[in-house]
Short mmCIF file of C-alpha atoms in Angstrom, two decimals:
data_model
loop_
_atom_site.label_atom_id
_atom_site.label_comp_id
_atom_site.label_asym_id
_atom_site.label_seq_id
_atom_site.Cartn_x
_atom_site.Cartn_y
_atom_site.Cartn_z
CA UNK A 229 -21.36 14.59 24.87
CA UNK A 230 -22.02 15.92 21.39
CA UNK A 231 -23.77 14.04 18.64
CA UNK A 232 -21.55 12.48 15.99
CA UNK A 233 -22.47 13.65 12.48
CA UNK A 234 -21.62 11.26 9.68
CA UNK A 235 -21.63 12.79 6.19
CA UNK A 236 -22.55 11.13 2.93
CA UNK A 237 -19.94 9.10 1.09
CA UNK A 238 -18.40 11.07 -1.76
CA UNK A 239 -17.17 8.97 -4.64
CA UNK A 240 -14.56 10.15 -7.12
CA UNK A 241 -13.54 8.48 -10.34
CA UNK A 242 -10.58 9.66 -12.44
CA UNK A 243 -8.56 8.55 -15.42
CA UNK A 244 -4.80 8.71 -14.86
CA UNK A 245 -4.12 12.05 -16.54
CA UNK A 246 -7.05 13.82 -14.87
CA UNK A 247 -6.16 12.45 -11.44
CA UNK A 248 -2.53 13.47 -11.76
CA UNK A 249 -3.41 16.99 -12.94
CA UNK A 250 -6.04 17.49 -10.23
CA UNK A 251 -3.81 16.23 -7.40
CA UNK A 252 -0.93 18.44 -8.50
CA UNK A 253 -3.27 21.42 -8.69
CA UNK A 254 -4.46 20.78 -5.11
CA UNK A 255 -1.00 20.15 -3.62
CA UNK A 256 1.20 23.00 -2.44
CA UNK A 257 4.31 20.82 -2.74
CA UNK A 258 5.74 19.05 -5.78
CA UNK A 259 4.50 15.48 -6.18
CA UNK A 260 7.55 14.19 -8.04
CA UNK A 261 7.37 10.57 -6.94
CA UNK A 262 3.69 10.37 -6.07
CA UNK A 263 1.71 7.52 -7.54
CA UNK A 264 -2.03 7.18 -8.02
CA UNK A 265 -2.59 6.15 -4.40
CA UNK A 266 -1.13 9.38 -3.00
CA UNK A 267 -2.86 11.40 -5.72
CA UNK A 268 -6.22 9.84 -4.80
CA UNK A 269 -5.72 10.73 -1.14
CA UNK A 270 -4.91 14.34 -2.01
CA UNK A 271 -7.86 14.57 -4.42
CA UNK A 272 -10.27 13.10 -1.87
CA UNK A 273 -9.15 15.33 0.97
CA UNK A 274 -9.30 18.40 -1.27
CA UNK A 275 -12.87 17.55 -2.26
CA UNK A 276 -13.93 17.00 1.36
CA UNK A 277 -12.34 20.22 2.60
CA UNK A 278 -13.51 22.45 -0.27
CA UNK A 279 -15.54 25.27 1.24
CA UNK A 280 -15.01 24.00 4.81
CA UNK A 281 -13.62 26.12 7.63
CA UNK A 282 -10.13 25.39 8.93
CA UNK A 283 -10.60 23.09 11.91
CA UNK A 284 -8.42 20.41 13.41
CA UNK A 285 -8.66 17.45 11.02
CA UNK A 286 -7.53 13.84 11.00
CA UNK A 287 -7.38 11.69 7.89
CA UNK A 288 -7.90 7.91 8.11
CA UNK A 289 -7.59 5.99 4.88
CA UNK A 290 -6.94 2.59 3.43
CA UNK A 291 -6.69 0.75 0.16
CA UNK A 292 -7.21 -2.81 -0.98
CA UNK A 293 -4.65 -2.68 -3.81
CA UNK A 294 -2.96 0.72 -3.49
CA UNK A 295 0.02 -0.31 -1.40
CA UNK A 296 0.72 -3.23 -3.72
CA UNK A 297 0.46 -1.00 -6.82
CA UNK A 298 2.80 1.57 -5.23
CA UNK A 299 5.28 -1.17 -4.33
CA UNK A 300 5.25 -2.58 -7.85
CA UNK A 301 5.79 0.93 -9.23
CA UNK A 302 8.88 1.36 -7.02
CA UNK A 303 10.33 -1.97 -8.11
CA UNK A 304 9.68 -1.23 -11.81
CA UNK A 305 11.12 2.32 -11.54
CA UNK A 306 14.27 0.98 -9.87
CA UNK A 307 14.64 -1.78 -12.48
CA UNK A 308 14.23 0.67 -15.36
CA UNK A 309 16.73 3.11 -13.87
CA UNK A 310 19.08 0.23 -12.96
CA UNK A 311 19.89 1.81 -9.66
CA UNK A 312 19.40 1.11 -5.98
CA UNK A 313 16.19 2.35 -4.39
CA UNK A 314 16.32 5.46 -2.23
CA UNK A 315 15.69 4.92 1.48
CA UNK A 316 12.19 6.41 1.20
CA UNK A 317 11.31 3.86 -1.49
CA UNK A 318 10.90 0.99 0.96
CA UNK A 319 7.67 -0.75 0.16
CA UNK A 320 6.29 -0.60 3.69
CA UNK A 321 6.39 3.21 3.69
CA UNK A 322 4.46 3.71 0.46
CA UNK A 323 0.97 4.12 1.96
CA UNK A 324 1.86 6.76 4.53
CA UNK A 325 3.96 8.85 2.13
CA UNK A 326 0.70 10.65 1.30
CA UNK A 327 0.80 12.25 4.76
CA UNK A 328 3.67 14.55 3.83
CA UNK A 329 1.99 16.44 0.97
CA UNK A 330 -1.33 16.30 2.84
CA UNK A 331 -0.03 18.11 5.89
CA UNK A 332 1.89 20.65 3.82
CA UNK A 333 -1.03 21.34 1.47
CA UNK A 334 -3.82 21.39 4.06
CA UNK A 335 -2.61 23.07 7.26
CA UNK A 336 -5.74 22.00 9.17
CA UNK A 337 -4.64 18.34 8.96
CA UNK A 338 -2.96 17.43 12.22
CA UNK A 339 -2.92 13.64 11.83
CA UNK A 340 -2.93 11.16 8.96
CA UNK A 341 -3.14 7.44 9.49
CA UNK A 342 -3.15 4.59 6.99
CA UNK A 343 -5.47 1.75 7.98
CA UNK A 344 -4.39 -1.64 6.61
CA UNK A 345 -7.10 -3.33 4.60
CA UNK A 346 -8.89 -6.22 6.31
CA UNK A 347 -10.30 -7.73 3.13
CA UNK A 348 -13.88 -6.81 3.96
CA UNK A 349 -15.11 -3.36 2.90
CA UNK A 350 -17.87 -3.22 5.51
CA UNK A 351 -15.41 -4.03 8.33
CA UNK A 352 -12.88 -1.57 6.98
CA UNK A 353 -15.40 1.29 7.01
CA UNK A 354 -16.76 0.26 10.41
CA UNK A 355 -13.26 0.21 11.90
CA UNK A 356 -12.43 3.64 10.46
CA UNK A 357 -15.71 5.13 11.72
CA UNK A 358 -15.20 3.67 15.20
CA UNK A 359 -11.65 5.01 15.37
CA UNK A 360 -12.86 8.40 14.10
CA UNK A 361 -15.56 8.49 16.77
CA UNK A 362 -12.97 7.81 19.49
CA UNK A 363 -10.76 10.66 18.30
CA UNK A 364 -13.73 13.03 18.03
CA UNK A 365 -15.19 12.14 21.42
CA UNK A 366 -11.78 12.57 23.05
CA UNK A 367 -11.64 16.08 21.58
CA UNK A 368 -8.43 15.42 19.68
CA UNK A 369 -9.88 16.67 16.39
CA UNK A 370 -12.96 18.58 15.21
CA UNK A 371 -13.46 16.31 12.20
CA UNK A 372 -12.14 13.11 10.69
CA UNK A 373 -12.03 12.26 6.99
CA UNK A 374 -12.29 8.54 6.28
CA UNK A 375 -11.37 7.24 2.85
CA UNK A 376 -10.82 4.23 0.67
CA UNK A 377 -8.66 4.73 -2.42
CA UNK A 378 -8.26 2.22 -5.20
CA UNK A 379 -5.80 2.92 -8.00
CA UNK A 380 -6.50 0.94 -11.13
CA UNK A 381 -5.15 0.37 -14.61
CA UNK A 382 -7.14 3.11 -16.29
CA UNK A 383 -9.66 4.13 -13.66
CA UNK A 384 -8.86 5.34 -10.14
CA UNK A 385 -11.59 5.45 -7.49
CA UNK A 386 -11.77 7.19 -4.12
CA UNK A 387 -14.58 7.09 -1.56
CA UNK A 388 -14.60 9.59 1.30
CA UNK A 389 -16.75 10.41 4.28
CA UNK A 390 -16.50 13.21 6.86
CA UNK A 391 -17.33 12.63 10.52
CA UNK A 392 -17.58 15.52 12.97
CA UNK A 393 -19.01 16.53 16.31
#
């Protein structure tokens, strides 16, 4: 059994324009309907993988307010356009929509999983680390990126940590 290595937590802080520009620069696919939550996931993963070798990677992430902010954005966009929402606009799918540009932009990512927020940051991180350890010990992936992304009004924050064997 190999020893689990847990990296330091990397924190990112962006204003809206900088986050949007950085995420679009890192993505190999257009981010037409991406909100701050998806952009934070892309920015965090890009930062974690910069300079790293291509190895099988899983991304686990969650957000306290991101899904709600994305849902509100969908409702507001639909109201402004005065049209029906597209099928992919359903509120429940907003968090995992980040998986599509992630897997297309970073070929080493084999799995992406949104972890619902439990309301307690310490429990959230512990649950993600435990799940990451299970996937690593089972040999399903060489590394797991765990993240918490929090879109805000003017400031967007992401915290990321890499776990590997």
